[in-house]
Short mmCIF file of C-alpha atoms in Angstrom, two decimals:
data_model
loop_
_atom_site.label_atom_id
_atom_site.label_comp_id
_atom_site.label_asym_id
_atom_site.label_seq_id
_atom_site.Cartn_x
_atom_site.Cartn_y
_atom_site.Cartn_z
CA MET A 5 55.32 -23.63 64.03
CA ALA A 6 55.27 -21.60 60.88
CA SER A 7 54.49 -17.94 61.25
CA ALA A 8 51.41 -16.50 59.62
CA GLY A 9 51.94 -15.71 56.01
CA SER A 10 54.77 -18.17 55.60
CA GLY A 11 54.82 -21.61 54.01
CA PHE A 12 52.17 -23.24 51.84
CA LEU A 13 49.16 -22.33 54.01
CA GLY A 14 50.12 -18.73 54.24
CA ALA A 15 51.04 -18.25 50.61
CA ARG A 16 49.11 -15.62 48.63
CA LEU A 17 47.36 -16.80 45.49
CA LEU A 18 48.17 -14.52 42.58
CA PRO A 19 46.03 -14.33 39.43
CA PRO A 20 47.59 -15.93 36.40
CA SER A 21 49.37 -13.50 34.17
CA VAL A 22 47.48 -12.50 31.01
CA PRO A 23 49.60 -11.49 28.08
CA ASP A 24 48.85 -8.09 26.56
CA PRO A 25 46.90 -8.39 23.32
CA SER A 26 49.20 -8.09 20.36
CA PRO A 27 48.49 -5.69 17.50
CA ARG A 28 47.99 -8.75 15.30
CA SER A 29 45.17 -10.18 17.47
CA LEU A 30 43.50 -6.77 17.71
CA GLY A 31 43.67 -6.45 13.94
CA SER A 32 42.12 -9.90 13.48
CA LEU A 33 39.30 -9.03 15.88
CA LEU A 34 38.63 -5.76 14.06
CA LEU A 35 38.69 -7.51 10.69
CA LEU A 36 36.24 -10.15 11.92
CA SER A 37 33.91 -7.45 13.28
CA LEU A 38 33.99 -5.58 9.98
CA LEU A 39 33.29 -8.81 8.11
CA VAL A 40 30.25 -9.59 10.29
CA LEU A 41 29.01 -6.01 9.92
CA GLY A 42 29.49 -6.17 6.15
CA VAL A 43 27.58 -9.45 5.85
CA TRP A 44 24.72 -8.04 7.93
CA ALA A 45 24.64 -4.82 5.89
CA TRP A 46 24.66 -6.79 2.61
CA TRP A 47 21.82 -9.02 3.83
CA GLU A 48 19.81 -6.06 5.11
CA LEU A 49 20.21 -4.03 1.91
CA SER A 50 19.65 -6.94 -0.48
CA ARG A 51 16.33 -8.14 0.89
CA PRO A 52 12.98 -6.55 -0.08
CA VAL A 53 11.94 -3.68 2.16
CA GLU A 54 8.59 -4.09 3.95
CA LEU A 55 7.25 -0.87 5.48
CA ILE A 56 3.78 -1.34 6.99
CA ARG A 57 2.15 1.69 8.62
CA GLY A 58 -0.80 1.45 10.99
CA PRO A 59 -3.96 3.59 10.60
CA GLU A 60 -2.83 6.16 13.19
CA GLU A 61 0.90 6.24 12.47
CA VAL A 62 1.09 8.76 9.63
CA GLY A 63 -0.61 12.05 8.82
CA TYR A 64 -1.64 13.37 12.23
CA ILE A 65 -0.19 15.99 14.55
CA PRO A 66 -0.52 14.52 18.06
CA GLU A 67 -2.38 16.70 20.52
CA ARG A 68 -0.38 17.77 23.53
CA GLY A 69 -0.19 15.00 26.10
CA ARG A 70 -2.05 12.55 23.86
CA ASP A 71 -0.86 9.65 21.73
CA LYS A 72 -1.33 9.28 17.98
CA ALA A 73 -4.29 6.90 18.27
CA TYR A 74 -6.25 9.37 20.37
CA THR A 75 -5.49 12.21 17.94
CA ALA A 76 -6.49 10.12 14.91
CA ASN A 77 -9.76 9.17 16.54
CA GLN A 78 -10.55 12.80 17.41
CA VAL A 79 -9.80 13.95 13.86
CA ARG A 80 -12.25 11.38 12.52
CA ARG A 81 -14.94 12.55 14.94
CA ARG A 82 -14.57 16.30 14.43
CA ARG A 83 -13.72 16.67 10.77
CA LYS A 84 -16.39 17.90 8.37
CA LYS A 85 -16.95 15.32 5.65
CA GLY A 86 -18.40 17.48 2.89
CA ASP A 87 -20.81 16.41 0.14
CA LEU A 88 -19.21 13.09 -0.72
CA PRO A 89 -19.50 11.03 -3.93
CA PRO A 90 -20.51 7.37 -3.53
CA VAL A 91 -18.00 5.63 -1.31
CA TYR A 92 -17.39 2.39 -3.22
CA PRO A 93 -16.69 2.82 -6.96
CA ASN A 94 -17.14 -0.18 -9.25
CA GLY A 95 -13.91 -1.90 -10.24
CA TRP A 96 -11.03 -4.22 -9.36
CA TYR A 97 -9.41 -3.89 -5.95
CA HIS A 98 -6.14 -5.23 -4.60
CA LEU A 99 -6.49 -7.71 -1.75
CA LEU A 100 -2.91 -8.81 -1.10
CA ASP A 101 0.36 -9.62 -2.82
CA SER A 102 0.62 -13.19 -4.12
CA HIS A 103 3.68 -14.13 -2.07
CA LEU A 104 1.69 -13.54 1.12
CA LEU A 105 -0.91 -16.18 0.20
CA GLU A 106 0.71 -19.59 0.55
CA PRO A 107 -0.93 -22.88 -0.56
CA THR A 108 -3.78 -24.02 1.77
CA SER A 109 -3.65 -20.70 3.66
CA VAL A 110 -6.65 -18.43 4.38
CA HIS A 111 -6.70 -14.66 4.94
CA ASN A 112 -9.49 -12.56 6.44
CA LEU A 113 -9.63 -9.18 4.64
CA THR A 114 -11.99 -6.22 4.34
CA VAL A 115 -12.94 -4.72 0.98
CA CYS A 116 -15.75 -2.23 0.32
CA GLY A 117 -17.05 -2.70 3.86
CA GLU A 118 -17.35 -6.48 3.44
CA GLN A 119 -15.44 -9.26 5.19
CA VAL A 120 -14.01 -11.78 2.73
CA ALA A 121 -12.08 -15.02 3.05
CA VAL A 122 -9.24 -15.30 0.53
CA TYR A 123 -7.66 -18.73 0.19
CA ARG A 124 -5.31 -20.67 -2.04
CA THR A 125 -5.76 -24.36 -2.75
CA ALA A 126 -2.91 -26.87 -2.67
CA CYS A 127 -2.91 -26.67 -6.48
CA GLY A 128 -2.40 -22.89 -6.38
CA LYS A 129 -5.88 -21.68 -7.34
CA VAL A 130 -7.12 -18.57 -5.50
CA TYR A 131 -10.75 -18.04 -4.43
CA VAL A 132 -12.50 -15.15 -2.70
CA VAL A 133 -15.76 -15.76 -0.82
CA ASP A 134 -17.84 -14.01 1.83
CA ALA A 135 -16.23 -14.62 5.19
CA TYR A 136 -19.37 -15.48 7.15
CA CYS A 137 -20.87 -18.96 7.05
CA PRO A 138 -24.61 -18.74 6.20
CA HIS A 139 -25.36 -21.47 8.77
CA LEU A 140 -24.67 -19.65 12.06
CA GLY A 141 -22.31 -16.89 11.00
CA ALA A 142 -18.86 -18.22 11.90
CA ASN A 143 -15.95 -16.53 10.14
CA LEU A 144 -14.56 -19.01 7.63
CA ALA A 145 -11.17 -17.28 7.61
CA VAL A 146 -10.68 -17.58 11.37
CA GLY A 147 -9.83 -21.22 11.94
CA GLY A 148 -11.30 -22.44 8.66
CA ARG A 149 -9.40 -25.03 6.60
CA VAL A 150 -8.81 -25.44 2.89
CA VAL A 151 -10.07 -28.86 1.78
CA GLY A 152 -9.52 -29.47 -1.92
CA ASP A 153 -11.09 -26.49 -3.68
CA CYS A 154 -13.40 -25.82 -0.72
CA ILE A 155 -13.15 -23.86 2.49
CA GLU A 156 -14.37 -25.60 5.65
CA CYS A 157 -16.21 -23.76 8.40
CA PRO A 158 -14.45 -24.08 11.78
CA PHE A 159 -17.78 -24.21 13.67
CA HIS A 160 -19.65 -27.20 12.19
CA GLY A 161 -17.50 -28.39 9.30
CA TRP A 162 -19.68 -27.21 6.43
CA GLN A 163 -17.64 -27.03 3.22
CA PHE A 164 -18.16 -24.44 0.48
CA ARG A 165 -16.76 -24.61 -3.04
CA GLY A 166 -14.73 -21.58 -4.08
CA LYS A 167 -15.82 -21.61 -7.70
CA ASP A 168 -19.56 -21.08 -7.15
CA GLY A 169 -20.03 -20.97 -3.35
CA LYS A 170 -22.07 -24.18 -3.32
CA CYS A 171 -22.06 -26.14 -0.05
CA THR A 172 -20.68 -29.58 -0.86
CA LYS A 173 -20.68 -31.20 2.59
CA ILE A 174 -22.49 -31.02 5.91
CA PRO A 175 -20.90 -33.70 8.11
CA TYR A 176 -24.00 -34.51 10.14
CA ALA A 177 -26.71 -34.05 7.47
CA GLU A 178 -28.16 -36.69 5.15
CA LYS A 179 -28.50 -34.20 2.30
CA VAL A 180 -27.06 -30.83 1.42
CA PRO A 181 -29.84 -28.36 0.45
CA GLU A 182 -29.54 -26.88 -3.03
CA PHE A 183 -29.89 -23.35 -1.66
CA ALA A 184 -26.95 -23.78 0.78
CA LYS A 185 -24.25 -21.52 -0.62
CA ILE A 186 -22.19 -18.42 0.06
CA LYS A 187 -21.44 -15.41 -2.11
CA THR A 188 -18.34 -15.66 -4.28
CA TRP A 189 -16.34 -12.72 -5.61
CA ALA A 190 -14.88 -12.57 -9.10
CA SER A 191 -11.13 -12.54 -8.62
CA CYS A 192 -7.90 -12.74 -10.56
CA GLU A 193 -4.21 -13.17 -9.84
CA ILE A 194 -1.94 -11.11 -12.05
CA ASN A 195 1.33 -9.17 -11.76
CA GLY A 196 2.11 -10.89 -8.47
CA MET A 197 -1.13 -9.70 -6.84
CA VAL A 198 -4.62 -10.95 -6.01
CA PHE A 199 -7.59 -8.73 -6.95
CA ALA A 200 -11.35 -8.90 -6.37
CA TRP A 201 -14.08 -7.31 -8.48
CA TYR A 202 -16.73 -5.12 -6.86
CA HIS A 203 -19.91 -3.86 -8.53
CA CYS A 204 -22.89 -2.52 -6.61
CA ASP A 205 -25.30 -4.08 -9.15
CA HIS A 206 -23.48 -7.45 -9.14
CA ILE A 207 -22.44 -7.04 -12.77
CA GLU A 208 -19.57 -9.25 -13.95
CA PRO A 209 -16.20 -7.59 -14.75
CA THR A 210 -16.41 -5.22 -17.71
CA TRP A 211 -12.64 -4.85 -18.17
CA THR A 212 -9.48 -6.72 -17.24
CA ILE A 213 -6.26 -5.73 -15.50
CA PRO A 214 -3.38 -5.54 -18.00
CA GLU A 215 -0.45 -7.87 -17.56
CA GLN A 216 2.95 -6.31 -16.89
CA GLU A 217 5.12 -8.57 -19.05
CA GLU A 218 8.35 -7.68 -17.26
CA ILE A 219 6.88 -8.95 -13.97
CA THR A 220 5.33 -12.16 -15.25
CA SER A 221 8.45 -13.04 -17.26
CA LYS A 222 10.66 -12.44 -14.19
CA LYS A 223 12.74 -9.79 -15.97
CA TRP A 224 11.83 -7.50 -13.11
CA VAL A 225 11.83 -8.85 -9.56
CA TYR A 226 9.98 -7.89 -6.39
CA ARG A 227 12.00 -5.50 -4.21
CA GLY A 228 9.55 -4.50 -1.50
CA ARG A 229 6.32 -2.76 -0.58
CA THR A 230 4.80 -0.15 1.68
CA GLU A 231 1.30 -0.10 3.14
CA HIS A 232 -0.65 2.85 4.55
CA TYR A 233 -4.16 3.67 5.69
CA VAL A 234 -5.63 6.96 4.55
CA ASN A 235 -8.59 8.61 6.27
CA ALA A 236 -10.25 10.10 3.17
CA HIS A 237 -12.67 9.41 0.33
CA ILE A 238 -11.15 7.07 -2.26
CA GLU A 239 -11.47 9.62 -5.09
CA GLU A 240 -9.20 12.10 -3.31
CA ILE A 241 -6.17 9.83 -3.76
CA PRO A 242 -6.09 9.33 -7.57
CA GLU A 243 -7.20 12.95 -8.04
CA ASN A 244 -3.66 13.94 -7.06
CA ALA A 245 -2.52 12.94 -10.55
CA ALA A 246 -4.56 15.79 -12.03
CA ASP A 247 -3.73 18.28 -9.26
CA ILE A 248 -0.62 19.56 -11.01
CA ALA A 249 -0.19 22.67 -8.84
CA HIS A 250 0.27 20.75 -5.60
CA LEU A 251 3.42 19.04 -6.90
CA ASP A 252 5.40 22.26 -7.13
CA PHE A 253 4.32 23.31 -3.65
CA LEU A 254 3.84 20.25 -1.44
CA HIS A 255 6.52 18.12 -3.11
CA GLU A 256 9.10 20.76 -4.02
CA PRO A 257 11.10 20.37 -0.77
CA SER A 258 13.59 17.52 -0.89
CA ILE A 259 12.85 14.21 0.79
CA LEU A 260 15.52 15.14 3.36
CA SER A 261 13.05 17.59 4.92
CA GLY A 262 10.77 14.73 5.96
CA ILE A 263 7.00 14.28 6.04
CA ASP A 264 5.77 16.67 8.75
CA LEU A 265 4.34 19.61 6.80
CA ARG A 266 5.18 21.99 9.62
CA TYR A 267 8.87 21.57 8.86
CA THR A 268 9.23 20.57 5.20
CA LYS A 269 9.87 24.20 4.20
CA SER A 270 12.82 24.44 6.59
CA LYS A 271 15.70 26.54 5.23
CA MET A 272 18.10 23.82 6.30
CA TRP A 273 17.19 21.74 3.25
CA GLU A 274 16.72 24.51 0.69
CA PHE A 275 19.94 23.53 -1.10
CA LEU A 276 18.06 20.58 -2.66
CA ARG A 277 14.67 21.00 -4.32
CA HIS A 278 12.47 18.99 -6.69
CA THR A 279 10.80 20.29 -9.84
CA TRP A 280 8.04 18.62 -11.82
CA LYS A 281 6.57 18.86 -15.31
CA VAL A 282 3.25 17.04 -15.41
CA GLN A 283 0.44 16.32 -17.85
CA TRP A 284 -2.75 14.31 -17.18
CA GLU A 285 -5.26 13.04 -19.73
CA ALA A 286 -7.98 10.42 -20.01
CA GLU A 287 -7.56 7.62 -22.55
CA PRO A 288 -10.09 7.15 -25.39
CA ALA A 289 -12.23 4.07 -26.06
CA PRO A 290 -11.85 1.15 -25.67
CA ASN A 291 -9.79 2.15 -22.63
CA LYS A 292 -12.10 4.80 -21.21
CA HIS A 293 -11.54 3.26 -17.78
CA CYS A 294 -7.86 4.30 -18.00
CA SER A 295 -6.03 7.61 -17.66
CA ARG A 296 -2.41 8.61 -17.95
CA MET A 297 -0.09 11.04 -16.20
CA THR A 298 3.34 11.79 -17.66
CA LEU A 299 5.84 13.35 -15.32
CA LYS A 300 9.39 14.59 -15.63
CA HIS A 301 11.21 14.93 -12.32
CA ALA A 302 14.31 17.07 -11.95
CA SER A 303 16.36 18.24 -8.98
CA LEU A 304 18.01 21.55 -8.23
CA VAL A 305 21.17 21.51 -6.08
CA PHE A 306 22.03 25.00 -4.80
CA GLY A 307 19.79 26.33 -7.57
CA LYS A 308 21.58 24.40 -10.33
CA HIS A 309 19.94 21.62 -12.35
CA PHE A 310 21.48 18.29 -11.35
CA SER A 311 20.67 15.99 -14.29
CA LEU A 312 21.95 12.90 -12.46
CA LEU A 313 18.65 12.83 -10.51
CA ASP A 314 16.29 13.26 -13.50
CA VAL A 315 13.58 10.62 -13.72
CA ASP A 316 10.87 10.08 -16.35
CA VAL A 317 7.62 8.68 -14.96
CA VAL A 318 4.42 7.43 -16.58
CA ALA A 319 1.54 6.71 -14.19
CA ARG A 320 -1.27 4.81 -15.90
CA GLN A 321 -4.42 4.47 -13.83
CA VAL A 322 -6.61 1.45 -14.58
CA GLY A 323 -10.03 1.73 -13.00
CA PRO A 324 -10.70 3.44 -9.68
CA GLY A 325 -7.92 1.91 -7.60
CA ILE A 326 -4.92 0.62 -9.62
CA VAL A 327 -1.98 2.63 -10.93
CA PHE A 328 1.02 1.34 -12.89
CA LEU A 329 3.76 3.84 -12.01
CA SER A 330 6.61 3.17 -14.48
CA PHE A 331 9.88 5.06 -14.16
CA GLN A 332 13.12 5.22 -16.08
CA HIS A 333 16.48 6.67 -15.12
CA SER A 334 19.38 7.42 -17.43
CA PHE A 335 21.78 4.95 -15.78
CA LEU A 336 19.88 3.43 -12.83
CA GLY A 337 17.60 1.43 -15.09
CA GLN A 338 13.85 1.06 -14.97
CA GLY A 339 11.13 -0.47 -12.88
CA ILE A 340 7.54 -0.12 -11.79
CA ILE A 341 5.58 0.62 -8.64
CA LEU A 342 2.11 -0.92 -8.49
CA HIS A 343 0.07 1.58 -6.52
CA CYS A 344 -3.23 0.14 -5.29
CA VAL A 345 -6.06 1.78 -3.35
CA THR A 346 -8.61 -0.48 -1.67
CA PRO A 347 -11.63 0.94 0.21
CA VAL A 348 -11.88 -0.71 3.62
CA GLU A 349 -14.57 1.54 5.09
CA PRO A 350 -16.37 4.53 3.53
CA LEU A 351 -13.60 6.91 4.57
CA MET A 352 -10.73 4.50 5.15
CA GLN A 353 -8.49 3.43 2.27
CA LYS A 354 -5.68 0.87 2.35
CA VAL A 355 -2.93 2.00 -0.02
CA SER A 356 -0.05 -0.24 -1.04
CA HIS A 357 3.04 0.40 -3.17
CA SER A 358 4.85 -2.70 -4.47
CA ILE A 359 8.04 -2.17 -6.45
CA TYR A 360 9.50 -4.42 -9.15
CA TYR A 361 12.89 -3.64 -10.64
CA GLN A 362 15.45 -4.95 -13.11
CA LYS A 363 17.13 -7.85 -11.35
CA ASN A 364 20.65 -6.95 -12.50
CA TYR A 365 20.62 -3.76 -10.40
CA PRO A 366 21.61 -3.66 -6.71
CA THR A 367 18.61 -3.90 -4.41
CA ILE A 368 19.60 -0.65 -2.71
CA VAL A 369 18.51 1.27 -5.85
CA PRO A 370 14.81 0.22 -5.83
CA ARG A 371 14.80 0.40 -2.03
CA PHE A 372 15.83 4.05 -2.21
CA ILE A 373 13.23 4.78 -4.93
CA LEU A 374 10.46 3.14 -2.90
CA LEU A 375 11.41 4.98 0.30
CA ALA A 376 11.60 8.28 -1.59
CA GLU A 377 8.12 7.63 -3.01
CA CYS A 378 6.94 6.73 0.49
CA THR A 379 8.22 10.03 1.90
CA GLN A 380 6.42 12.08 -0.74
CA PHE A 381 3.25 9.99 -0.34
CA GLU A 382 3.17 10.50 3.44
CA ARG A 383 3.12 14.26 2.90
CA ASP A 384 -0.10 13.77 0.95
CA VAL A 385 -1.45 11.55 3.73
CA MET A 386 -1.15 14.42 6.22
CA VAL A 387 -3.32 16.54 3.91
CA TRP A 388 -5.86 13.80 3.10
CA ASN A 389 -6.31 12.74 6.73
CA ASN A 390 -7.34 16.23 7.78
CA LYS A 391 -9.07 17.78 4.76
CA LYS A 392 -12.72 18.16 3.83
CA TYR A 393 -14.04 16.97 0.46
CA ILE A 394 -15.45 19.88 -1.54
CA SER A 395 -17.85 18.77 -4.26
CA LYS A 396 -17.83 22.17 -5.98
CA PRO A 397 -14.28 23.44 -5.48
CA LEU A 398 -13.15 26.97 -6.24
CA LEU A 399 -10.87 26.37 -9.23
CA VAL A 400 -8.82 28.64 -11.47
CA LYS A 401 -8.11 27.87 -15.13
CA GLU A 402 -4.77 26.25 -14.21
CA ASP A 403 -6.77 23.67 -12.23
CA SER A 404 -8.77 22.51 -15.27
CA ALA A 405 -7.33 18.98 -15.10
CA ILE A 406 -9.00 18.46 -11.71
CA ALA A 407 -12.47 19.05 -13.17
CA LYS A 408 -11.63 16.73 -16.08
CA HIS A 409 -10.46 14.04 -13.69
CA ARG A 410 -13.68 14.20 -11.68
CA ARG A 411 -15.75 13.79 -14.84
CA TRP A 412 -13.59 10.83 -15.88
CA TYR A 413 -13.77 9.20 -12.44
CA SER A 414 -17.59 9.48 -12.28
CA GLN A 415 -17.89 6.53 -14.71
CA PHE A 416 -17.11 4.18 -11.81
CA TYR A 417 -20.30 5.13 -9.96
CA SER A 418 -23.77 3.73 -10.63
CA ASP A 419 -27.20 4.85 -9.50
CA ASN A 420 -27.08 2.22 -6.75
CA SER A 421 -23.53 2.94 -5.59
CA PRO A 422 -23.62 3.21 -1.78
CA ARG A 423 -23.28 6.61 -0.14
CA LEU A 424 -22.26 7.66 3.35
CA THR A 425 -25.54 8.61 5.00
CA PHE A 426 -24.86 8.05 8.71
CA GLN A 427 -23.02 9.90 11.45
CA GLU A 428 -19.71 8.27 12.36
CA ASP A 429 -19.53 9.64 15.92
CA GLY A 430 -18.65 6.90 18.37
CA LEU A 431 -16.51 4.82 16.02
CA ASP A 432 -13.03 4.02 17.32
CA TRP A 433 -9.99 2.68 15.54
#
């Protein structure tokens, strides 16, 4: 009888030998990893950047032990509003970028305190109508379908024509009443965006949005967008163009110092600073609804002018809520940021920045420009979200452009323009 541990039954099973990896296989693995990383980095940096901020994400200093949403809500409750101008100026307002509105799709959006349904037909035509069905109040943009050039109510199947709002079909009725219709909004699609016209007296558009030829001809291509919500009166945002003094104070620190105003003056980043030369002026007739800011940006590195970072900017405002921010760099080419402000509520503005750039330049260039603009803009958001509007500000002579801007902007208000007359306590995000 075989002793334990001897023979076949007692044999120990040893793991198969594994050869040591050779330097060649390790090199191949490393090369493959670098290739995958490079492909991912190329894909990530070549696609348009989409940076969407929520209403409470930017511009607030969280209270101890509380989250940002709680802090934002408390700021809205406690802040003094001031003697505000009318809250909804007359003009064109951005609804959404064209590429977000696909054929036969419907979007539910808010503009000037109103709910609208924005839809595109199969043929590509865009219509904007009131969101609520006049029958029993269903929201046409929540479950509604696009049928031809009409939008169909998800509740009872009533169909409304986008061109004039006329009801064209009631599935269970013998006849459609002549008075069955919904409100339509004048709209246009231009420069890769969809806009709606608002006027408190229901007057048809009195001016048009200029076409940016480089965008429509595809010489410049879309490279991304940012979206923010600002808790302020709409006029405060474009007024920045005439507030020349704030540029050399709020925006002097480099973008490396971030957006939190408690730390932007940190000595750590003093080696890099921005300087600005700015001029603002209103345009004469027939473009009285336009104004123009010219800006020369320069950078100081350790106190020395670094011309490589110089940028020339022209910001042309068209109406109360659209700005064409064109910029040109000595060797990084040129492009444009379409800056749009849309009033959602009386003191809540949706602000978008969409960048178009020369298509023969690497995408990383416009991405960097957009993110740099975003950083500077978010510093302003922290001020706007917490400030009070002062109707009769204490100005010095160097602030004269602010008074001129307010006189220019007043043309967008009418006698019937709505004002904020109620207390907002109790409203939540």
